[in-house]
Amino acid sequence: MAGISAFKCPCFRPPSSSSFSFHLPLRRISYRPRLPRIYAFSSNDIKVGSNIEVDGTPWRVIEFLHVKPGKGAAYVRTTLRNYLTGNQVEKTFRAGSKIEEADIFKETKQYTYKDGSQYVFMDLSSFEEFRLNEKDVGDKSKWLKEGMDCNLLFWKGKVIDFELPITVKLTVVEVDPGVKGDTAQGGSKPATVDTGAVVTVPLFIERGQEIMVDTRTGQYMSRAQST
């Protein structure tokens, strides 16, 4: 932060009163208080979605299974995804063994635009920008729309991932017209939405309509309610 350079300006003449005080404008600093850990995290606490740190790297638990063999010690078999590389591995932990939780937290940011191969998210309070590369965004890009609020995941001051809203409203831009009588059969057809993704929709869906899509599965949910 720059010093108080105003005092060096020859045009600046502070009052002679000893009661004079100079106040710098306050700068908002993002601060996330660290809560005290109530108990030690162990392999027995693992569940889907847990964030753990192994060999100094953050991982997300994709699958887990507690195994109690007839002979030998119990253990937990897991499938982990590396936040930094996207790689998935299988790893086992002895039951009850201590595991370090990854200090990952979320903040809501707005997706604003794509700059070349980077997706730009903005903090609407500070207007600070955060960027993710195409490989980091991956298949999630087909559900991203400008102005959409997403959760960015931070680890050691770096953005390592982001989460889409569970449901998104998209506009159908290309679809075959429905045929009278077909809707009674409960059929479906592919439709292209404004993000470029292709969604399987009921036969009654037409071009220009807005639909709700589940970003976790890519499945059509319903027609969007008009506001």
PDB file of C-alpha atoms in Angstrom:
ATOM      1  CA  MET A   1       0.000   0.000   0.000  1.00  0.00           C
ATOM      2  CA  ALA A   2       1.373   3.446  -0.888  1.00  0.00           C
ATOM      3  CA  GLY A   3       2.381   5.825   1.905  1.00  0.00           C
ATOM      4  CA  ILE A   4       0.750   9.140   2.719  1.00  0.00           C
ATOM      5  CA  SER A   5       2.366  11.032  -0.124  1.00  0.00           C
ATOM      6  CA  ALA A   6       0.006  13.998   0.257  1.00  0.00           C
ATOM      7  CA  PHE A   7       2.219  15.488   2.990  1.00  0.00           C
ATOM      8  CA  LYS A   8       5.066  15.901   0.451  1.00  0.00           C
ATOM      9  CA  CYS A   9       2.996  18.038  -1.868  1.00  0.00           C
ATOM     10  CA  PRO A  10       4.036  21.749  -1.618  1.00  0.00           C
ATOM     11  CA  CYS A  11       0.426  22.780  -2.040  1.00  0.00           C
ATOM     12  CA  PHE A  12      -0.616  20.927   1.097  1.00  0.00           C
ATOM     13  CA  ARG A  13      -0.800  23.139   4.228  1.00  0.00           C
ATOM     14  CA  PRO A  14      -2.028  21.318   7.332  1.00  0.00           C
ATOM     15  CA  PRO A  15      -3.740  23.393  10.000  1.00  0.00           C
ATOM     16  CA  SER A  16      -1.550  24.588  12.835  1.00  0.00           C
ATOM     17  CA  SER A  17      -3.933  23.244  15.470  1.00  0.00           C
ATOM     18  CA  SER A  18      -2.541  20.277  17.361  1.00  0.00           C
ATOM     19  CA  SER A  19      -5.963  18.651  17.233  1.00  0.00           C
ATOM     20  CA  PHE A  20      -5.678  18.074  13.481  1.00  0.00           C
ATOM     21  CA  SER A  21      -5.921  14.421  12.432  1.00  0.00           C
ATOM     22  CA  PHE A  22      -5.624  12.848   8.977  1.00  0.00           C
ATOM     23  CA  HIS A  23      -7.774   9.815   8.175  1.00  0.00           C
ATOM     24  CA  LEU A  24      -7.001   7.441   5.329  1.00  0.00           C
ATOM     25  CA  PRO A  25     -10.004   5.865   3.599  1.00  0.00           C
ATOM     26  CA  LEU A  26     -10.682   2.390   4.866  1.00  0.00           C
ATOM     27  CA  ARG A  27     -10.014  -0.477   2.485  1.00  0.00           C
ATOM     28  CA  ARG A  28     -12.244  -3.516   2.703  1.00  0.00           C
ATOM     29  CA  ILE A  29     -10.192  -6.609   3.339  1.00  0.00           C
ATOM     30  CA  SER A  30     -11.710 -10.027   2.810  1.00  0.00           C
ATOM     31  CA  TYR A  31     -11.242 -11.982   5.995  1.00  0.00           C
ATOM     32  CA  ARG A  32     -12.368 -15.458   6.774  1.00  0.00           C
ATOM     33  CA  PRO A  33     -12.163 -16.263  10.467  1.00  0.00           C
ATOM     34  CA  ARG A  34     -10.666 -19.633  11.285  1.00  0.00           C
ATOM     35  CA  LEU A  35     -12.876 -21.612  13.587  1.00  0.00           C
ATOM     36  CA  PRO A  36     -11.244 -23.819  16.186  1.00  0.00           C
ATOM     37  CA  ARG A  37     -11.209 -27.531  15.335  1.00  0.00           C
ATOM     38  CA  ILE A  38     -13.471 -29.294  17.799  1.00  0.00           C
ATOM     39  CA  TYR A  39     -12.280 -32.836  17.066  1.00  0.00           C
ATOM     40  CA  ALA A  40      -9.574 -34.560  15.037  1.00  0.00           C
ATOM     41  CA  PHE A  41     -10.689 -35.716  11.610  1.00  0.00           C
ATOM     42  CA  SER A  42     -10.131 -39.423  11.013  1.00  0.00           C
ATOM     43  CA  SER A  43     -10.819 -41.976   8.307  1.00  0.00           C
ATOM     44  CA  ASN A  44     -14.029 -42.898  10.147  1.00  0.00           C
ATOM     45  CA  ASP A  45     -15.378 -39.413   9.326  1.00  0.00           C
ATOM     46  CA  ILE A  46     -14.861 -39.766   5.564  1.00  0.00           C
ATOM     47  CA  LYS A  47     -17.926 -39.325   3.413  1.00  0.00           C
ATOM     48  CA  VAL A  48     -18.673 -38.357  -0.179  1.00  0.00           C
ATOM     49  CA  GLY A  49     -17.647 -34.747  -0.668  1.00  0.00           C
ATOM     50  CA  SER A  50     -15.081 -34.669   2.138  1.00  0.00           C
ATOM     51  CA  ASN A  51     -12.003 -32.553   1.395  1.00  0.00           C
ATOM     52  CA  ILE A  52      -8.764 -34.081   2.627  1.00  0.00           C
ATOM     53  CA  GLU A  53      -5.082 -33.297   2.192  1.00  0.00           C
ATOM     54  CA  VAL A  54      -2.700 -36.084   1.238  1.00  0.00           C
ATOM     55  CA  ASP A  55       1.012 -35.431   0.660  1.00  0.00           C
ATOM     56  CA  GLY A  56       0.360 -31.694   0.671  1.00  0.00           C
ATOM     57  CA  THR A  57      -2.295 -31.868  -2.068  1.00  0.00           C
ATOM     58  CA  PRO A  58      -6.070 -31.301  -1.765  1.00  0.00           C
ATOM     59  CA  TRP A  59      -8.370 -34.178  -2.733  1.00  0.00           C
ATOM     60  CA  ARG A  60     -12.140 -34.629  -2.829  1.00  0.00           C
ATOM     61  CA  VAL A  61     -13.714 -37.928  -1.801  1.00  0.00           C
ATOM     62  CA  ILE A  62     -15.788 -39.271  -4.700  1.00  0.00           C
ATOM     63  CA  GLU A  63     -16.628 -42.697  -3.256  1.00  0.00           C
ATOM     64  CA  PHE A  64     -15.900 -44.525  -0.013  1.00  0.00           C
ATOM     65  CA  LEU A  65     -16.548 -47.882   1.614  1.00  0.00           C
ATOM     66  CA  HIS A  66     -15.911 -48.997   5.186  1.00  0.00           C
ATOM     67  CA  VAL A  67     -14.570 -52.549   5.100  1.00  0.00           C
ATOM     68  CA  LYS A  68     -14.490 -54.898   8.104  1.00  0.00           C
ATOM     69  CA  PRO A  69     -12.780 -58.124   7.027  1.00  0.00           C
ATOM     70  CA  GLY A  70     -13.177 -61.329   9.006  1.00  0.00           C
ATOM     71  CA  LYS A  71      -9.485 -61.237   9.792  1.00  0.00           C
ATOM     72  CA  GLY A  72      -7.223 -58.243  10.001  1.00  0.00           C
ATOM     73  CA  ALA A  73      -7.848 -54.590  10.720  1.00  0.00           C
ATOM     74  CA  ALA A  74     -10.792 -52.639   9.321  1.00  0.00           C
ATOM     75  CA  TYR A  75     -10.083 -50.019   6.678  1.00  0.00           C
ATOM     76  CA  VAL A  76     -11.745 -47.425   4.468  1.00  0.00           C
ATOM     77  CA  ARG A  77     -11.444 -47.768   0.702  1.00  0.00           C
ATOM     78  CA  THR A  78     -11.857 -44.474  -1.168  1.00  0.00           C
ATOM     79  CA  THR A  79     -11.854 -42.986  -4.640  1.00  0.00           C
ATOM     80  CA  LEU A  80     -10.271 -39.526  -4.585  1.00  0.00           C
ATOM     81  CA  ARG A  81     -10.137 -36.733  -7.154  1.00  0.00           C
ATOM     82  CA  ASN A  82      -7.169 -34.388  -7.167  1.00  0.00           C
ATOM     83  CA  TYR A  83      -8.377 -30.775  -7.167  1.00  0.00           C
ATOM     84  CA  LEU A  84      -5.214 -29.548  -8.903  1.00  0.00           C
ATOM     85  CA  THR A  85      -4.846 -32.133 -11.681  1.00  0.00           C
ATOM     86  CA  GLY A  86      -8.306 -33.686 -11.935  1.00  0.00           C
ATOM     87  CA  ASN A  87      -6.811 -37.192 -11.675  1.00  0.00           C
ATOM     88  CA  GLN A  88      -8.686 -39.889  -9.769  1.00  0.00           C
ATOM     89  CA  VAL A  89      -7.007 -42.542  -7.634  1.00  0.00           C
ATOM     90  CA  GLU A  90      -8.064 -45.268  -5.233  1.00  0.00           C
ATOM     91  CA  LYS A  91      -6.590 -45.122  -1.747  1.00  0.00           C
ATOM     92  CA  THR A  92      -7.207 -47.039   1.464  1.00  0.00           C
ATOM     93  CA  PHE A  93      -6.928 -45.739   5.022  1.00  0.00           C
ATOM     94  CA  ARG A  94      -6.709 -47.739   8.210  1.00  0.00           C
ATOM     95  CA  ALA A  95      -9.922 -47.367  10.207  1.00  0.00           C
ATOM     96  CA  GLY A  96      -9.597 -44.631  12.800  1.00  0.00           C
ATOM     97  CA  SER A  97      -6.358 -43.228  11.378  1.00  0.00           C
ATOM     98  CA  LYS A  98      -5.949 -39.464  11.523  1.00  0.00           C
ATOM     99  CA  ILE A  99      -6.367 -37.551   8.264  1.00  0.00           C
ATOM    100  CA  GLU A 100      -5.713 -33.909   7.588  1.00  0.00           C
ATOM    101  CA  GLU A 101      -8.693 -31.972   6.296  1.00  0.00           C
ATOM    102  CA  ALA A 102      -7.995 -29.679   3.346  1.00  0.00           C
ATOM    103  CA  ASP A 103      -8.714 -26.060   4.315  1.00  0.00           C
ATOM    104  CA  ILE A 104     -11.017 -25.351   1.389  1.00  0.00           C
ATOM    105  CA  PHE A 105     -13.663 -22.651   1.497  1.00  0.00           C
ATOM    106  CA  LYS A 106     -16.219 -21.274  -0.940  1.00  0.00           C
ATOM    107  CA  GLU A 107     -17.080 -17.764  -2.045  1.00  0.00           C
ATOM    108  CA  THR A 108     -19.830 -16.743  -4.433  1.00  0.00           C
ATOM    109  CA  LYS A 109     -18.599 -14.969  -7.570  1.00  0.00           C
ATOM    110  CA  GLN A 110     -20.333 -14.049 -10.814  1.00  0.00           C
ATOM    111  CA  TYR A 111     -19.250 -15.473 -14.147  1.00  0.00           C
ATOM    112  CA  THR A 112     -18.837 -12.416 -16.372  1.00  0.00           C
ATOM    113  CA  TYR A 113     -17.223 -13.374 -19.668  1.00  0.00           C
ATOM    114  CA  LYS A 114     -14.697 -15.573 -21.474  1.00  0.00           C
ATOM    115  CA  ASP A 115     -11.335 -14.025 -22.300  1.00  0.00           C
ATOM    116  CA  GLY A 116      -9.589 -16.240 -24.842  1.00  0.00           C
ATOM    117  CA  SER A 117      -9.069 -19.571 -23.107  1.00  0.00           C
ATOM    118  CA  GLN A 118      -9.921 -18.205 -19.668  1.00  0.00           C
ATOM    119  CA  TYR A 119     -13.236 -17.896 -17.859  1.00  0.00           C
ATOM    120  CA  VAL A 120     -13.484 -14.727 -15.800  1.00  0.00           C
ATOM    121  CA  PHE A 121     -15.396 -14.536 -12.513  1.00  0.00           C
ATOM    122  CA  MET A 122     -15.888 -11.325 -10.551  1.00  0.00           C
ATOM    123  CA  ASP A 123     -16.466 -10.361  -6.941  1.00  0.00           C
ATOM    124  CA  LEU A 124     -19.358  -7.908  -7.169  1.00  0.00           C
ATOM    125  CA  SER A 125     -18.275  -6.117  -3.988  1.00  0.00           C
ATOM    126  CA  SER A 126     -14.594  -5.505  -4.731  1.00  0.00           C
ATOM    127  CA  PHE A 127     -14.739  -6.054  -8.534  1.00  0.00           C
ATOM    128  CA  GLU A 128     -11.706  -8.313  -8.214  1.00  0.00           C
ATOM    129  CA  GLU A 129     -11.407 -10.837 -11.045  1.00  0.00           C
ATOM    130  CA  PHE A 130     -10.641 -14.534 -10.760  1.00  0.00           C
ATOM    131  CA  ARG A 131      -9.716 -16.632 -13.793  1.00  0.00           C
ATOM    132  CA  LEU A 132      -9.967 -20.318 -14.585  1.00  0.00           C
ATOM    133  CA  ASN A 133      -8.469 -22.017 -17.635  1.00  0.00           C
ATOM    134  CA  GLU A 134     -10.502 -24.131 -20.041  1.00  0.00           C
ATOM    135  CA  LYS A 135      -9.005 -27.354 -18.685  1.00  0.00           C
ATOM    136  CA  ASP A 136     -10.034 -26.334 -15.164  1.00  0.00           C
ATOM    137  CA  VAL A 137     -13.610 -25.607 -16.216  1.00  0.00           C
ATOM    138  CA  GLY A 138     -13.934 -28.734 -18.364  1.00  0.00           C
ATOM    139  CA  ASP A 139     -17.422 -29.956 -19.255  1.00  0.00           C
ATOM    140  CA  LYS A 140     -19.004 -27.477 -16.843  1.00  0.00           C
ATOM    141  CA  SER A 141     -18.592 -24.831 -19.549  1.00  0.00           C
ATOM    142  CA  LYS A 142     -21.677 -26.113 -21.368  1.00  0.00           C
ATOM    143  CA  TRP A 143     -23.863 -24.862 -18.522  1.00  0.00           C
ATOM    144  CA  LEU A 144     -22.130 -21.522 -17.902  1.00  0.00           C
ATOM    145  CA  LYS A 145     -23.989 -18.329 -18.764  1.00  0.00           C
ATOM    146  CA  GLU A 146     -22.822 -14.762 -18.327  1.00  0.00           C
ATOM    147  CA  GLY A 147     -24.206 -13.255 -15.138  1.00  0.00           C
ATOM    148  CA  MET A 148     -24.479 -16.639 -13.410  1.00  0.00           C
ATOM    149  CA  ASP A 149     -23.488 -16.864  -9.728  1.00  0.00           C
ATOM    150  CA  CYS A 150     -21.103 -19.724  -8.965  1.00  0.00           C
ATOM    151  CA  ASN A 151     -19.154 -20.879  -5.919  1.00  0.00           C
ATOM    152  CA  LEU A 152     -15.387 -20.620  -6.303  1.00  0.00           C
ATOM    153  CA  LEU A 153     -13.342 -22.998  -4.147  1.00  0.00           C
ATOM    154  CA  PHE A 154     -10.177 -21.570  -2.581  1.00  0.00           C
ATOM    155  CA  TRP A 155      -7.219 -23.464  -1.132  1.00  0.00           C
ATOM    156  CA  LYS A 156      -4.175 -21.621   0.206  1.00  0.00           C
ATOM    157  CA  GLY A 157      -5.320 -18.431  -1.518  1.00  0.00           C
ATOM    158  CA  LYS A 158      -5.745 -20.055  -4.933  1.00  0.00           C
ATOM    159  CA  VAL A 159      -8.882 -20.899  -6.897  1.00  0.00           C
ATOM    160  CA  ILE A 160      -8.822 -24.658  -7.425  1.00  0.00           C
ATOM    161  CA  ASP A 161     -12.361 -25.385  -8.609  1.00  0.00           C
ATOM    162  CA  PHE A 162     -15.868 -23.979  -8.896  1.00  0.00           C
ATOM    163  CA  GLU A 163     -19.406 -25.195  -8.448  1.00  0.00           C
ATOM    164  CA  LEU A 164     -22.328 -24.472 -10.734  1.00  0.00           C
ATOM    165  CA  PRO A 165     -25.838 -23.848  -9.450  1.00  0.00           C
ATOM    166  CA  ILE A 166     -27.694 -27.170  -9.211  1.00  0.00           C
ATOM    167  CA  THR A 167     -30.320 -25.951 -11.676  1.00  0.00           C
ATOM    168  CA  VAL A 168     -29.947 -23.448 -14.507  1.00  0.00           C
ATOM    169  CA  LYS A 169     -32.408 -21.734 -16.811  1.00  0.00           C
ATOM    170  CA  LEU A 170     -31.488 -22.138 -20.491  1.00  0.00           C
ATOM    171  CA  THR A 171     -33.125 -21.111 -23.757  1.00  0.00           C
ATOM    172  CA  VAL A 172     -33.770 -23.614 -26.536  1.00  0.00           C
ATOM    173  CA  VAL A 173     -32.211 -22.274 -29.737  1.00  0.00           C
ATOM    174  CA  GLU A 174     -32.572 -25.309 -31.997  1.00  0.00           C
ATOM    175  CA  VAL A 175     -34.982 -28.224 -31.878  1.00  0.00           C
ATOM    176  CA  ASP A 176     -37.147 -30.236 -34.225  1.00  0.00           C
ATOM    177  CA  PRO A 177     -40.789 -29.144 -34.121  1.00  0.00           C
ATOM    178  CA  GLY A 178     -43.168 -31.351 -32.207  1.00  0.00           C
ATOM    179  CA  VAL A 179     -45.693 -33.421 -34.100  1.00  0.00           C
ATOM    180  CA  LYS A 180     -49.308 -33.517 -32.981  1.00  0.00           C
ATOM    181  CA  GLY A 181     -50.098 -36.800 -31.343  1.00  0.00           C
ATOM    182  CA  ASP A 182     -46.503 -37.563 -30.422  1.00  0.00           C
ATOM    183  CA  THR A 183     -46.711 -35.858 -27.044  1.00  0.00           C
ATOM    184  CA  ALA A 184     -49.227 -38.394 -25.804  1.00  0.00           C
ATOM    185  CA  GLN A 185     -46.604 -41.107 -26.251  1.00  0.00           C
ATOM    186  CA  GLY A 186     -44.212 -39.351 -23.866  1.00  0.00           C
ATOM    187  CA  GLY A 187     -41.374 -39.305 -26.374  1.00  0.00           C
ATOM    188  CA  SER A 188     -38.291 -37.098 -26.367  1.00  0.00           C
ATOM    189  CA  LYS A 189     -35.937 -35.333 -28.750  1.00  0.00           C
ATOM    190  CA  PRO A 190     -32.574 -33.501 -28.614  1.00  0.00           C
ATOM    191  CA  ALA A 191     -32.533 -29.742 -28.214  1.00  0.00           C
ATOM    192  CA  THR A 192     -29.627 -27.304 -28.404  1.00  0.00           C
ATOM    193  CA  VAL A 193     -29.637 -24.575 -25.766  1.00  0.00           C
ATOM    194  CA  ASP A 194     -28.018 -21.132 -25.779  1.00  0.00           C
ATOM    195  CA  THR A 195     -24.817 -22.374 -24.114  1.00  0.00           C
ATOM    196  CA  GLY A 196     -24.260 -24.887 -26.923  1.00  0.00           C
ATOM    197  CA  ALA A 197     -25.180 -27.937 -24.855  1.00  0.00           C
ATOM    198  CA  VAL A 198     -27.570 -30.573 -26.177  1.00  0.00           C
ATOM    199  CA  VAL A 199     -30.355 -31.627 -23.813  1.00  0.00           C
ATOM    200  CA  THR A 200     -32.948 -34.360 -24.263  1.00  0.00           C
ATOM    201  CA  VAL A 201     -36.366 -32.715 -23.910  1.00  0.00           C
ATOM    202  CA  PRO A 202     -40.014 -33.766 -24.226  1.00  0.00           C
ATOM    203  CA  LEU A 203     -41.604 -33.530 -27.654  1.00  0.00           C
ATOM    204  CA  PHE A 204     -43.713 -30.506 -26.712  1.00  0.00           C
ATOM    205  CA  ILE A 205     -40.674 -28.263 -26.164  1.00  0.00           C
ATOM    206  CA  GLU A 206     -40.265 -25.691 -28.930  1.00  0.00           C
ATOM    207  CA  ARG A 207     -37.609 -23.274 -30.070  1.00  0.00           C
ATOM    208  CA  GLY A 208     -37.381 -20.115 -27.950  1.00  0.00           C
ATOM    209  CA  GLN A 209     -38.739 -21.719 -24.801  1.00  0.00           C
ATOM    210  CA  GLU A 210     -36.809 -21.609 -21.528  1.00  0.00           C
ATOM    211  CA  ILE A 211     -36.170 -24.830 -19.676  1.00  0.00           C
ATOM    212  CA  MET A 212     -34.667 -25.848 -16.335  1.00  0.00           C
ATOM    213  CA  VAL A 213     -31.721 -28.256 -16.459  1.00  0.00           C
ATOM    214  CA  ASP A 214     -29.958 -30.171 -13.675  1.00  0.00           C
ATOM    215  CA  THR A 215     -26.244 -29.345 -14.073  1.00  0.00           C
ATOM    216  CA  ARG A 216     -25.205 -32.482 -12.165  1.00  0.00           C
ATOM    217  CA  THR A 217     -26.805 -34.839 -14.659  1.00  0.00           C
ATOM    218  CA  GLY A 218     -27.522 -32.643 -17.684  1.00  0.00           C
ATOM    219  CA  GLN A 219     -31.139 -33.755 -17.596  1.00  0.00           C
ATOM    220  CA  TYR A 220     -34.204 -31.694 -18.460  1.00  0.00           C
ATOM    221  CA  MET A 221     -36.289 -30.894 -15.390  1.00  0.00           C
ATOM    222  CA  SER A 222     -39.176 -28.721 -16.509  1.00  0.00           C
ATOM    223  CA  ARG A 223     -40.193 -25.690 -18.488  1.00  0.00           C
ATOM    224  CA  ALA A 224     -39.102 -22.478 -16.788  1.00  0.00           C
ATOM    225  CA  GLN A 225     -41.860 -20.523 -15.160  1.00  0.00           C
ATOM    226  CA  SER A 226     -42.522 -17.170 -16.787  1.00  0.00           C
ATOM    227  CA  THR A 227     -41.919 -14.107 -14.617  1.00  0.00           C
TER     228      THR A 227
END
